[in-house]
Coordinates of C-alpha atoms in Angstrom, one line a residue:
Chain A
M1 CA -57.7 225.3 138.3
S2 CA -57.3 229.0 138.0
N3 CA -58.9 231.3 135.4
R4 CA -55.6 232.8 134.4
P5 CA -55.2 232.4 130.7
T6 CA -52.6 229.7 129.9
P7 CA -50.3 230.0 126.8
G8 CA -52.5 227.5 125.1
R9 CA -55.6 229.5 125.8
L10 CA -53.9 232.7 124.4
L11 CA -52.9 230.9 121.3
L12 CA -56.4 229.6 120.8
M13 CA -57.9 233.0 121.2
A14 CA -55.4 234.6 118.8
Y15 CA -56.3 231.9 116.2
V16 CA -60.0 232.5 116.8
Y17 CA -59.6 236.3 116.3
L18 CA -57.9 235.6 112.9
V19 CA -60.8 233.3 111.9
L20 CA -63.3 236.0 112.9
I21 CA -61.4 238.6 110.8
F22 CA -61.6 236.2 107.9
V23 CA -65.4 235.8 108.6
L24 CA -66.1 239.5 109.0
A25 CA -63.6 241.1 106.6
P26 CA -65.6 240.7 103.4
I27 CA -68.7 242.2 104.9
V28 CA -66.8 245.0 106.6
V29 CA -65.1 245.8 103.4
I30 CA -68.1 245.8 101.1
L31 CA -70.5 247.9 103.2
P32 CA -68.6 251.3 103.1
M33 CA -68.4 251.0 99.3
A34 CA -72.1 251.8 99.1
F35 CA -71.1 255.4 99.8
S36 CA -68.2 255.5 97.3
E37 CA -68.5 257.9 94.3
P38 CA -66.9 256.0 91.3
D39 CA -69.1 253.6 89.4
Y40 CA -66.8 250.7 90.1
L41 CA -65.8 249.1 93.4
T42 CA -62.7 250.3 95.1
F43 CA -61.4 250.1 98.6
P44 CA -60.9 252.3 100.4
P45 CA -64.0 254.1 99.1
E46 CA -63.5 257.4 97.3
G47 CA -65.6 260.4 98.2
F48 CA -69.0 260.2 99.8
T49 CA -72.4 259.9 98.2
F50 CA -75.9 258.4 98.7
D51 CA -76.3 258.2 94.9
W52 CA -76.2 254.4 94.9
F53 CA -79.1 254.2 97.2
G54 CA -80.8 256.6 94.8
A55 CA -79.8 254.4 91.9
F56 CA -81.5 251.5 93.6
F57 CA -84.7 253.2 94.8
G58 CA -85.0 255.2 91.7
N59 CA -84.6 252.4 89.2
S60 CA -87.9 250.7 88.3
R61 CA -86.3 247.3 87.5
W62 CA -84.6 247.1 90.9
M63 CA -87.8 248.3 92.6
A64 CA -90.0 245.8 90.7
A65 CA -87.6 243.0 91.6
S66 CA -87.6 244.0 95.3
V67 CA -91.4 244.1 95.4
F68 CA -91.6 240.8 93.6
S69 CA -89.2 239.2 96.0
L70 CA -91.0 240.7 99.0
K71 CA -94.3 239.4 97.8
I72 CA -92.8 235.9 97.3
A73 CA -91.1 236.0 100.7
V74 CA -94.2 237.1 102.6
L75 CA -96.4 234.4 100.9
T76 CA -93.7 231.8 101.4
S77 CA -93.5 232.5 105.1
V78 CA -97.3 232.4 105.5
V79 CA -97.7 229.1 103.5
T80 CA -94.8 227.5 105.3
V81 CA -96.0 228.5 108.7
V82 CA -99.6 227.3 108.1
V83 CA -98.8 224.1 106.3
G84 CA -95.8 223.4 108.6
T85 CA -97.7 224.0 111.9
M86 CA -100.6 221.8 110.8
A87 CA -98.4 218.9 109.9
T88 CA -96.1 219.3 113.0
Y89 CA -99.2 219.4 115.3
A90 CA -100.4 216.1 113.7
L91 CA -96.9 214.7 114.1
M92 CA -96.8 215.4 117.8
R93 CA -100.3 214.1 118.3
G94 CA -99.8 210.5 117.3
A95 CA -99.1 210.4 113.6
G96 CA -97.6 206.9 113.6
R97 CA -96.4 205.6 110.3
L98 CA -97.5 208.7 108.5
G99 CA -95.2 210.7 110.8
T100 CA -92.2 208.6 109.7
L101 CA -93.0 209.4 106.1
F102 CA -93.4 213.0 106.9
Q103 CA -90.0 213.2 108.6
G104 CA -88.3 211.5 105.7
L105 CA -89.9 213.8 103.1
L106 CA -89.2 216.9 105.3
I107 CA -85.5 216.2 105.3
A108 CA -85.3 215.3 101.7
P109 CA -85.1 218.8 100.3
I110 CA -82.1 219.6 102.7
V111 CA -80.2 216.6 101.3
V112 CA -81.0 217.1 97.7
P113 CA -78.9 219.9 96.4
H114 CA -80.7 223.1 95.5
I115 CA -79.3 223.0 91.9
A116 CA -81.1 219.6 91.5
L117 CA -84.4 221.0 92.8
A118 CA -84.0 224.2 90.7
V119 CA -83.4 222.2 87.4
A120 CA -86.3 219.9 88.2
L121 CA -88.6 222.8 88.9
Y122 CA -87.4 224.7 85.8
L123 CA -88.5 221.7 83.6
F124 CA -91.8 221.2 85.5
F125 CA -92.8 224.9 85.6
R126 CA -92.0 225.2 81.9
Q127 CA -94.4 222.4 81.2
T128 CA -97.1 223.9 83.4
G129 CA -96.7 227.5 82.7
L130 CA -95.6 228.4 86.2
S131 CA -92.2 229.8 85.2
G132 CA -91.6 233.2 86.7
T133 CA -94.9 233.2 88.6
V134 CA -95.3 234.0 92.2
T135 CA -97.1 230.6 92.8
G136 CA -94.0 228.8 91.3
Y137 CA -91.5 230.6 93.5
V138 CA -93.6 230.2 96.6
M139 CA -94.0 226.5 96.2
A140 CA -90.2 226.1 95.6
H141 CA -89.3 228.3 98.5
A142 CA -91.8 226.7 100.9
I143 CA -90.2 223.3 100.2
I144 CA -86.8 224.7 101.2
A145 CA -88.0 226.6 104.3
M146 CA -90.3 223.9 105.6
P147 CA -87.8 222.0 107.7
F148 CA -86.7 225.1 109.5
V149 CA -90.2 226.0 110.4
V150 CA -91.1 222.5 111.5
F151 CA -88.0 222.1 113.7
T152 CA -88.9 225.4 115.5
V153 CA -92.6 224.6 115.9
A154 CA -91.8 221.0 117.0
A155 CA -89.5 222.3 119.7
A156 CA -92.2 224.6 121.1
L157 CA -94.9 221.9 120.9
S158 CA -92.9 219.4 122.7
S159 CA -92.6 221.8 125.7
V160 CA -96.4 222.4 125.8
D161 CA -98.2 220.1 128.2
A162 CA -100.8 218.2 126.1
T163 CA -103.0 217.8 129.2
L164 CA -103.8 221.5 128.9
E165 CA -105.7 220.7 125.7
D166 CA -107.4 217.8 127.5
A167 CA -108.6 220.2 130.2
A168 CA -109.9 222.6 127.7
M169 CA -111.8 219.9 125.8
S170 CA -113.3 218.4 129.0
C171 CA -114.6 221.9 129.7
G172 CA -116.4 221.7 126.4
A173 CA -114.0 223.2 123.9
S174 CA -113.7 221.6 120.5
R175 CA -110.3 220.2 119.5
F176 CA -109.8 223.2 117.2
D177 CA -110.7 225.7 119.9
A178 CA -108.4 223.9 122.3
F179 CA -105.6 224.3 119.9
R180 CA -106.5 227.9 118.9
L181 CA -107.1 229.2 122.4
V182 CA -104.6 227.1 124.5
T183 CA -101.8 225.6 122.5
L184 CA -101.4 228.2 119.7
P185 CA -100.8 231.2 122.1
L186 CA -98.1 229.1 123.9
I187 CA -96.2 228.2 120.7
L188 CA -96.9 231.5 118.9
P189 CA -93.4 233.0 119.5
N190 CA -91.7 230.0 117.9
V191 CA -94.3 229.9 115.0
L192 CA -93.5 233.5 114.3
S193 CA -89.7 233.1 114.5
G194 CA -90.0 230.1 112.1
G195 CA -92.0 232.4 109.8
L196 CA -89.2 235.0 110.0
F197 CA -86.6 232.4 109.0
A198 CA -88.7 231.3 106.1
F199 CA -89.0 234.9 105.0
I200 CA -85.2 235.4 105.0
L201 CA -84.5 232.1 103.3
S202 CA -87.0 233.0 100.5
F203 CA -85.9 236.6 100.2
D204 CA -82.2 235.6 99.9
E205 CA -82.6 232.4 97.9
P206 CA -80.3 232.7 94.8
V207 CA -80.2 229.3 93.1
I208 CA -83.9 228.6 92.4
S209 CA -84.3 232.3 91.6
F210 CA -81.6 232.0 89.0
F211 CA -83.2 229.1 87.1
L212 CA -86.9 230.0 87.4
A213 CA -86.6 233.7 86.4
G214 CA -88.8 234.6 83.5
I215 CA -87.7 237.2 81.0
R216 CA -89.7 240.0 82.7
D217 CA -90.2 239.0 86.3
K218 CA -86.9 238.7 88.1
T219 CA -86.4 238.4 91.8
L220 CA -83.9 240.6 93.7
P221 CA -81.3 237.8 94.0
R222 CA -81.5 237.2 90.3
M223 CA -81.0 240.9 89.5
M224 CA -78.1 241.0 91.9
F225 CA -76.5 237.9 90.3
D226 CA -76.7 239.6 86.9
N227 CA -75.2 242.8 88.2
I228 CA -72.3 241.0 89.9
E229 CA -71.7 238.9 86.8
Q230 CA -71.8 241.8 84.3
N231 CA -70.4 245.0 85.8
L232 CA -70.6 244.9 89.6
T233 CA -71.6 248.5 90.4
P234 CA -71.9 250.0 94.0
V235 CA -75.6 249.3 93.8
I236 CA -74.6 245.9 95.2
P237 CA -73.0 247.3 98.4
A238 CA -75.9 249.7 98.8
I239 CA -78.3 246.6 98.7
A240 CA -75.9 244.9 101.1
V241 CA -76.3 247.8 103.6
L242 CA -80.0 247.5 103.3
L243 CA -80.1 243.7 103.5
T244 CA -77.7 243.7 106.5
G245 CA -80.0 246.1 108.2
I246 CA -83.0 243.9 107.6
S247 CA -81.1 240.8 108.7
I248 CA -80.0 242.3 112.0
F249 CA -83.6 243.5 112.6
V250 CA -85.0 240.0 111.8
L251 CA -82.3 238.3 113.9
V252 CA -82.9 240.5 116.9
S253 CA -86.7 240.1 116.6
A254 CA -86.3 236.3 116.4
A255 CA -84.1 236.3 119.4
I256 CA -86.7 238.4 121.3
L257 CA -89.5 236.0 120.2
R258 CA -87.4 233.1 121.4
R259 CA -86.8 234.7 124.7
M260 CA -90.5 235.2 125.1
A261 CA -91.1 231.6 124.2
Q262 CA -88.7 230.5 126.9
S263 CA -90.2 232.6 129.6
R264 CA -93.7 231.5 128.7
S265 CA -93.3 227.7 128.3
M266 CA -92.9 225.5 131.3
P267 CA -89.4 224.3 132.1
A268 CA -90.3 221.0 130.5
K269 CA -88.0 218.1 129.5
E270 CA -84.6 219.2 128.3
A271 CA -83.4 217.5 125.1
Chain B
M1 CA -83.2 209.1 109.7
S2 CA -83.5 209.8 113.3
L3 CA -84.6 213.1 114.7
S4 CA -84.4 213.8 118.4
S5 CA -86.9 212.9 121.0
F6 CA -89.0 216.1 120.4
M7 CA -90.1 214.6 117.1
Q8 CA -91.6 211.6 118.9
P9 CA -95.3 211.8 119.2
D10 CA -96.6 212.4 122.7
G11 CA -99.7 213.8 124.4
R12 CA -103.3 213.2 123.4
N13 CA -103.6 211.6 120.0
L14 CA -105.6 212.7 117.1
S15 CA -107.8 210.4 115.0
K16 CA -106.3 208.9 111.9
A17 CA -108.6 211.0 109.8
G18 CA -107.6 214.2 111.6
I19 CA -103.9 213.4 111.2
T20 CA -104.3 212.7 107.5
L21 CA -106.2 215.9 107.0
L22 CA -103.7 218.0 108.8
M23 CA -100.7 216.5 107.0
A24 CA -102.5 216.5 103.6
P25 CA -101.3 220.0 102.5
F26 CA -97.7 219.2 103.3
F27 CA -97.8 215.9 101.3
M28 CA -99.5 217.7 98.4
L29 CA -96.9 220.5 98.4
I30 CA -94.0 218.1 98.6
G31 CA -95.6 215.8 96.0
I32 CA -96.3 218.5 93.4
A33 CA -93.2 220.7 93.9
F34 CA -90.5 218.2 94.9
L35 CA -91.2 214.5 94.2
Y36 CA -92.9 214.8 90.9
P37 CA -90.5 217.3 89.3
L38 CA -87.5 215.4 90.5
I39 CA -88.7 212.0 89.4
S40 CA -89.8 213.3 86.0
L41 CA -86.4 215.0 85.5
L42 CA -84.5 211.8 86.5
S43 CA -86.8 209.7 84.1
I44 CA -85.8 212.0 81.2
S45 CA -82.1 211.1 81.9
V46 CA -82.9 207.4 81.1
T47 CA -85.6 207.8 78.4
E48 CA -84.3 210.5 76.1
P49 CA -83.1 210.6 73.4
E50 CA -83.8 206.9 73.7
L51 CA -84.3 204.3 76.5
G52 CA -81.1 203.4 78.2
F53 CA -78.1 204.7 80.2
Q54 CA -76.3 206.4 77.3
N55 CA -76.4 209.8 79.1
Y56 CA -74.7 208.3 82.1
E57 CA -72.2 206.5 79.8
R58 CA -71.4 209.8 78.2
I59 CA -70.5 211.3 81.5
L60 CA -68.1 208.4 82.3
D61 CA -66.7 208.1 78.8
T62 CA -65.9 211.8 78.2
P63 CA -62.7 212.7 80.0
V64 CA -63.8 216.4 80.3
Y65 CA -66.8 215.4 82.3
G66 CA -64.9 212.9 84.5
K67 CA -62.6 215.7 85.3
V68 CA -65.4 218.0 86.3
L69 CA -66.7 215.2 88.7
L70 CA -63.2 214.7 90.2
R71 CA -62.7 218.5 90.5
T72 CA -66.1 218.9 92.3
L73 CA -65.2 216.1 94.8
W74 CA -61.7 217.6 95.4
I75 CA -63.0 221.2 95.9
A76 CA -65.8 220.0 98.2
L77 CA -63.3 218.0 100.2
L78 CA -60.8 220.9 100.4
V79 CA -63.6 223.3 101.5
S80 CA -64.7 220.8 104.2
I81 CA -61.2 220.3 105.5
L82 CA -60.4 224.0 105.6
S83 CA -63.8 224.7 107.3
L84 CA -63.0 222.1 109.9
F85 CA -59.7 223.7 110.8
L86 CA -61.2 227.1 111.0
A87 CA -64.4 226.0 112.8
F88 CA -63.1 223.7 115.5
P89 CA -61.1 226.3 117.5
V90 CA -63.9 228.7 117.2
A91 CA -66.4 226.2 118.6
M92 CA -63.9 225.5 121.4
A93 CA -63.6 229.2 122.2
M94 CA -67.4 229.5 122.1
V95 CA -67.7 226.7 124.7
S96 CA -64.9 227.8 127.0
S97 CA -65.4 231.6 127.0
G98 CA -68.0 233.0 129.2
G99 CA -70.7 235.7 128.8
A100 CA -70.1 238.6 126.5
M101 CA -67.2 236.9 124.7
A102 CA -69.2 233.8 123.8
V103 CA -72.1 236.0 122.6
F104 CA -69.7 238.1 120.5
I105 CA -68.2 235.0 118.8
T106 CA -71.6 233.5 118.2
A107 CA -72.9 236.7 116.7
C108 CA -69.8 236.9 114.4
I109 CA -70.4 233.4 113.2
L110 CA -74.2 233.8 112.8
L111 CA -74.3 237.2 111.1
P112 CA -72.8 236.1 107.8
F113 CA -74.9 233.0 108.1
W114 CA -77.9 235.2 107.6
S115 CA -76.5 237.7 105.2
S116 CA -77.0 237.2 101.5
V117 CA -74.7 234.7 99.8
L118 CA -74.7 237.0 96.8
V119 CA -73.4 239.9 98.8
R120 CA -70.6 237.8 100.3
T121 CA -69.7 236.5 96.8
A122 CA -69.6 240.1 95.5
A123 CA -67.4 241.1 98.5
W124 CA -64.9 238.3 97.5
A125 CA -65.0 239.5 93.9
V126 CA -63.9 243.0 95.1
L127 CA -61.3 241.7 97.5
L128 CA -59.7 239.4 94.9
Q129 CA -59.8 241.7 91.9
R130 CA -56.5 242.7 90.2
N131 CA -56.3 246.0 92.0
G132 CA -58.0 244.6 95.1
I133 CA -56.9 244.5 98.7
V134 CA -55.6 241.0 98.7
N135 CA -53.3 241.8 95.8
D136 CA -52.2 245.0 97.5
L137 CA -51.5 243.1 100.7
L138 CA -49.5 240.3 99.0
Q139 CA -47.4 243.0 97.3
A140 CA -46.9 244.9 100.5
I141 CA -45.5 241.9 102.3
G142 CA -43.4 241.0 99.3
I143 CA -44.9 237.7 98.4
I144 CA -45.6 238.8 94.8
D145 CA -44.0 241.6 92.7
A146 CA -46.9 242.5 90.5
P147 CA -50.7 241.9 90.9
V148 CA -51.7 238.3 90.0
R149 CA -54.9 236.9 88.8
L150 CA -56.9 235.7 91.9
L151 CA -60.4 236.1 90.6
Y152 CA -61.9 233.5 88.3
T153 CA -59.6 230.8 89.7
Q154 CA -60.2 227.6 91.8
G155 CA -58.5 229.3 94.7
A156 CA -61.1 232.1 94.7
V157 CA -63.9 229.5 94.7
V158 CA -62.4 227.5 97.6
V159 CA -61.8 230.6 99.7
A160 CA -65.3 232.1 99.1
M161 CA -67.1 228.7 99.6
T162 CA -65.2 228.1 102.8
H163 CA -66.3 231.5 104.0
V164 CA -69.9 230.8 103.2
L165 CA -70.1 227.2 104.5
M166 CA -67.8 227.4 107.6
P167 CA -70.6 228.5 110.0
F168 CA -72.4 225.2 109.2
M169 CA -69.4 223.4 110.6
V170 CA -69.1 225.5 113.8
L171 CA -72.7 224.8 115.0
P172 CA -72.6 221.0 115.2
I173 CA -69.1 221.0 116.7
Y174 CA -70.2 223.6 119.2
G175 CA -73.3 221.4 120.0
A176 CA -71.1 218.3 120.6
L177 CA -68.4 220.2 122.7
R178 CA -71.0 221.8 124.8
N179 CA -72.3 218.5 126.0
I180 CA -68.9 217.3 127.3
P181 CA -68.9 217.7 131.0
Q182 CA -65.9 219.9 132.2
D183 CA -65.1 217.3 134.8
Y184 CA -63.8 215.0 132.1
G185 CA -60.9 217.4 131.2
R186 CA -60.2 217.8 134.9
A187 CA -60.2 214.1 135.4
A188 CA -57.8 213.6 132.5
A189 CA -55.5 216.3 134.1
I190 CA -55.6 214.6 137.5
C191 CA -54.7 211.3 135.9
G192 CA -51.6 213.1 134.5
A193 CA -52.6 213.9 131.0
G194 CA -51.3 217.2 129.7
P195 CA -53.6 219.6 127.9
L196 CA -52.6 218.2 124.5
R197 CA -53.1 214.6 125.5
G198 CA -56.4 215.4 127.3
F199 CA -57.6 217.1 124.1
I200 CA -56.6 214.2 121.8
E201 CA -57.8 211.4 124.1
V202 CA -60.9 212.9 125.7
T203 CA -62.2 216.0 124.0
L204 CA -61.7 214.9 120.4
P205 CA -63.3 211.5 120.5
L206 CA -66.4 212.9 122.4
A207 CA -66.7 215.7 119.8
M208 CA -66.4 213.3 116.9
P209 CA -70.2 213.1 116.2
G210 CA -70.4 216.8 115.8
V211 CA -67.2 216.9 113.7
L212 CA -68.5 214.2 111.4
G213 CA -71.9 215.7 111.1
G214 CA -70.6 219.2 110.3
F215 CA -68.1 217.7 107.9
I216 CA -70.7 215.8 105.9
L217 CA -73.1 218.7 105.9
V218 CA -70.4 221.1 104.5
F219 CA -69.2 218.4 102.1
L220 CA -72.6 217.7 100.7
T221 CA -73.6 221.3 100.4
A222 CA -70.3 222.1 98.6
L223 CA -70.8 219.3 96.1
G224 CA -73.9 220.9 94.6
Y225 CA -72.8 224.5 95.1
F226 CA -73.7 226.8 92.3
I227 CA -73.5 230.6 93.0
T228 CA -69.9 230.9 94.1
P229 CA -68.3 228.8 91.3
A230 CA -70.6 230.5 88.8
L231 CA -69.5 234.0 89.8
L232 CA -65.9 233.5 91.0
G233 CA -64.8 230.4 89.2
S234 CA -63.1 230.0 85.9
P235 CA -65.3 228.7 83.0
Q236 CA -62.4 226.3 82.1
E237 CA -62.6 224.7 85.5
M238 CA -66.2 224.0 86.1
M239 CA -67.9 222.2 89.0
I240 CA -70.8 219.9 88.5
A241 CA -73.4 222.6 89.2
T242 CA -72.0 225.1 86.7
L243 CA -71.7 222.3 84.2
I244 CA -75.4 221.4 84.7
S245 CA -76.3 225.1 84.2
Q246 CA -74.2 225.3 81.0
Q247 CA -75.7 222.2 79.5
L248 CA -79.2 223.5 80.2
R249 CA -78.9 227.1 79.3
E250 CA -76.3 227.1 76.5
F251 CA -76.8 223.7 74.8
L252 CA -80.4 223.0 75.9
D253 CA -79.4 219.4 76.4
W254 CA -82.1 218.4 78.9
P255 CA -81.4 214.6 79.0
F256 CA -77.7 215.1 79.7
A257 CA -78.2 217.8 82.3
A258 CA -80.8 215.5 83.9
A259 CA -78.2 212.7 84.0
L260 CA -75.7 215.1 85.7
V261 CA -78.4 216.0 88.3
G262 CA -79.0 212.2 88.7
V263 CA -75.3 211.5 89.4
L264 CA -75.2 214.4 92.0
T265 CA -78.5 213.5 93.7
L266 CA -77.7 209.7 93.9
F267 CA -74.2 210.4 95.3
V268 CA -75.5 212.9 97.9
T269 CA -78.4 210.6 98.9
A270 CA -76.1 207.6 99.3
I271 CA -73.7 209.5 101.5
T272 CA -76.6 210.7 103.6
L273 CA -78.0 207.2 104.1
V274 CA -74.5 205.8 105.0
F275 CA -74.0 208.5 107.6
S276 CA -77.6 208.8 108.7
R277 CA -76.8 207.9 112.3
V278 CA -74.5 210.9 112.8
F279 CA -76.6 213.1 110.5
R280 CA -79.1 214.7 112.9
F281 CA -80.5 217.8 111.3
D282 CA -82.0 219.2 114.5
R283 CA -78.4 219.2 115.9
M284 CA -77.1 220.8 112.7
L285 CA -79.0 223.9 113.6
G286 CA -76.9 224.3 116.7
G287 CA -78.6 221.9 119.0
Q288 CA -80.7 224.7 120.4
V289 CA -84.0 223.8 119.0

C-alpha cells in the first residue's frame, strides 16, 4: 500500500476541513469583534479600539464578578484535588465494597443533568442560607469536577509501583510519609493537571451559576449570560479574548505536566 | 458501571478504618451537596401540594408539556445524529493522519471543548443575527432574497448545540478507531473487499462501542441542555430545561418544576443503566487517561 492519497482520502480530508471550519468559525469570528468600535456586534469589525477591555477592567461589577469566580475556581480546584486524591488513593489501596459505592457516586453527577443539580441546590441553598455564597458554589462545582480529577489521579496511581511505598515503610517511614515522600511526588503532575481542569470547569460553569446567583454576588458566567441575553455588547468578545488566552495557557500547562508525568513514571501496564 | 482496569484496587492495601477515613470527605461532600438536595427536590414532586403523583399527571395530561418533552427528545436526537456525521470522519482523519496533521485536528477539536460555552453561544448569536454573516452568505449565493429570522429558532438551537457537543462524540469514536489494528483493513483488502466494503464490514462494527458511547453521551447531555436553548431558542418552543427554569423563576411552582426534574433525571438514569456496558466514562475522555 502506498501513501499516495486516494480519491477517497482526498474526499475525507475535504469533508474534515469543512467540519473544522464549522468548529472554528464562531470563535474566529467573535474574537476580532473585541477590537470593534460600535457598541453592538458586527462582522467585519469596524475601526479599532481597546475600549471594550477598558469597559471590562474599568467596571466594578465585571471586576467583582471576575474576582468572585476566580476565588470559587481556586477553592474548587483545591477542594477537589485534596478530597479526590484522598479518595482515589484509598480506592487503589483495597477499598473493596466501599470502592464500588465510591465509583457509582462519582459517576452520578456526570449522568444527572446539570439543570437537575442546579435546581436541587437552588432549593437546598435557599433553605440553608448558602445561596450566592462561595461555600455553596465550591461544593456544587467540586461535585461536577470530581470525576475528572479522580480519573486523572487514578491513571497516575495505577502506574506507580506500590512496592515503592512498601520499601519506604520497611525502612521505617509511616504510611503517610511513604505517600507524601514517595508516591505523591510521582503522581504530582497528574494531580496538578486534574486541579487545572477543575479550575477551568468551575470558572466556566454557566448552569449552576445561573440558578445559584444571589442578587449582589454574581459569577462571571452569570454576568456574561445577562449581557448576552439583554444587549450583547463587545465586552463579551473582549472577555472571550481573555478567556481563550487563559484556556490556551492552561491547556499547554496541562500538556506539559502530562509530558512530565509520562517521562517520570515507569512504563507500567498499558490499559 | 464498569470502569477500566486502572480503577481496580492493587498494591498494598490499607486498613478498613484508613480507607473509611480517606473516603469520608468525598462521601460527606456528595451526600450534602448532591444526594440530599436531589432526593429532597424529588420528594417535593410527590408530596406537594399534596401526597400523590398529580404533578406528573399534569405533565402528561397537558398537551403543551407533552409537546415540550417530545421536542426535547427530537432536538437531542437530531443533535446526536448531526454530531455523529460530523464527528466520525474527523475521528477517522485523526487516526489515519500522522504527526502534525493529527495534532492540528486534535487541537481544533479540543480548543472549543475548553472555551466557554457562553462565548460560543454569543458567537452563534452574532453569526445568526438578521444582518449577520450567515444571512449575508445565504443572500450572496441566492438561497434567500431578504434576511430571514435565524436567531431564536429551533434551527439556531440545533446548530449551536451540535457545535458545542460534537467534540464529545469525536473522542470516544477516536478511542475505538485507534484500537483497530491496521492489518484488519489490509486483510479485508487482500480478501477482495473494496474500501467501502472494508469500511462497512470491518471498521464500522469494530468502532461501534465508541459510536454508541459517544452517541449516548451527546444525547443525554443534549436532553438536559439549558444555556443554548435559553439564549438562542424561541420562548414559544421550549425544551425541558428552559421549561423547568420558567416554572421556577416566573411561576415559582416548585412542585411542578421538581416533577419535571424528576422526569428528566429518571429518563437519563434509565438510559445510562441500560447502556452501562458501553458507557465507559474513562474512555469518554478520549481513552488517554
